[in-house]
Amino acid sequence: MTKIELAKIADKQIEKNQEKIFNFAGSIIREPEEGFREEKTAAKVKTIFDELNIEYRAGLAVTGVKGVLAGGKKGPTVAILAELDALINRDHPLADKDSGAVHACGHFAQLAQLIGAATGLKDIMKELAGRVVFFAVPSEEFINLEFRQQLKDEGKIKYFGGKQELIYQGEFDDIDLIVMQHAQSDYPGRKASISAGSNGFIGKRVRFLGRAAHAGVAPFKGINALNAFNIALAAIHAQRETFKDEDAVRVHPIVTKGGDSVNVVPGEVKVELYVRARSVEAIKEINSKVDRALKAGAMAVGARVEITNTPGYLPIENNEKLTRIWTDNAVELLGRENVLSVGAFGGSTDMGDLTQIKPGIHPFVGSFSGDLHSKDFEVVDREMAYIISAKILVRTVIDLLYGQADKAREIISDFQPALSKEEYLNLLDSLTYQTLWQYRE
Ligand SMILES: [Zn+2]
Ligand SMILES: [Zn+2]
């Protein structure tokens, strides 16, 4: 059978199940759950896998579900990813009354595409070489860090991002190529886009520790932690002229505690900040400059500074050949004028981490309105969001695994990972640290 014939069979299956896919997505939207708590959402994915007779393992990185379909011949493994989690925005009309969770990042559409693609590929897998993994992954939104710390303390996870944890647990070891599509609402209508990359980041929590004293009677007995931060902030700003334009650096601190009482010299000041940039190298370089600036503030007034780092996500590196295959299929279904190449986006995702170690892509599909994460975000065209988008995924898999899976093999053999898995995990660990710094004569 030709690739076109296979795609037509898959299309028919997807179209026949359109109502079921719509209902599935609707049900996910109605019961949003935050990261590492997506029990009901995962159960819905499992039910569909059972109906489709897709073998799966569940409870991966707490809630992940990994289904697999084998082809008629041996070959590489392509994974289609969909994120299970919602975020918190209590202003959204569909937010859960108790938890505040809401699907304002469109992850429900990814899940609908995942089961749509599984429905379409099921009957044609025998014609393909290799395997397809349908992977519903937990916890993409980097939120509720206290809860994640608790899971970490209980030994249930080591890393705060779902894909980070799955990489660590070896759940991507048997996967060669990765495709996931994310919702976008920047371009209205039936549009798809692929960006030049994204920012990665490190999250930092900082405490300046001075000495409290009466601000009127004996300020000379105090060590002013707020002054330490002021100097640190000026020192951070003094680094900005060294940031390269192409690194798209963002350093954005907030003060979460500036002192206790206006008549007491601040003895403790708490700060949170992100260091974002376009490459791992740049993130590390800027991070060390920021650390230096924080220490300079402490040094100037004789305070101490405690720095706690949590690795955020790494920048996306969309694989070029995979991008081309996906783009051709998007063009076939949507028309050339509706498939856009856009600049890097300022946000971050743990799909970035995966693209540092495996060939992968993270394109965007439209048919949503309202900004991502905002109270207005909603799906406006379900056929595009779930059905047509699933067909793009199916065609991409067919292209990769057709014949002897030559296209997939070519991409795998050409691929030069930015990091090996071991290097990646070492990097995360090297970015996870707590230091208490104090100047000594
Ligand atoms: Zn999001
Ligand atoms: Zn998202």
Tab-separated table of C-alpha atoms in Angstrom, residues 235-251 277 281-282 285-290 292-293:
chain	number	residue	atom	x	y	z
A	235	ALA	CA	25.082	44.342	40.604
A	236	ILE	CA	22.701	42.131	38.554
A	237	HIS	CA	21.728	45.163	36.453
A	238	ALA	CA	25.420	45.897	35.928
A	239	GLN	CA	25.713	42.488	34.211
A	240	ARG	CA	23.005	43.267	31.665
A	241	GLU	CA	25.328	45.001	29.175
A	242	THR	CA	27.235	41.714	28.978
A	243	PHE	CA	24.136	39.739	27.866
A	244	LYS	CA	24.231	38.826	24.193
A	245	ASP	CA	21.139	39.626	22.106
A	246	GLU	CA	21.065	36.125	20.616
A	247	ASP	CA	20.916	34.591	24.106
A	248	ALA	CA	17.548	36.329	24.824
A	249	VAL	CA	18.441	36.526	28.516
A	250	ARG	CA	15.732	37.314	31.062
A	251	VAL	CA	16.598	37.792	34.737
A	277	ALA	CA	18.187	32.133	28.146
A	281	GLU	CA	25.653	27.498	28.073
A	282	ALA	CA	24.118	30.950	28.356
A	285	GLU	CA	27.042	31.641	32.360
A	286	ILE	CA	24.364	34.138	33.403
A	287	ASN	CA	23.530	32.059	36.471
A	288	SER	CA	27.100	32.306	37.710
A	289	LYS	CA	27.068	36.076	37.111
A	290	VAL	CA	23.850	36.346	39.111
A	292	ARG	CA	28.373	36.570	41.916
A	293	ALA	CA	26.105	39.630	42.131
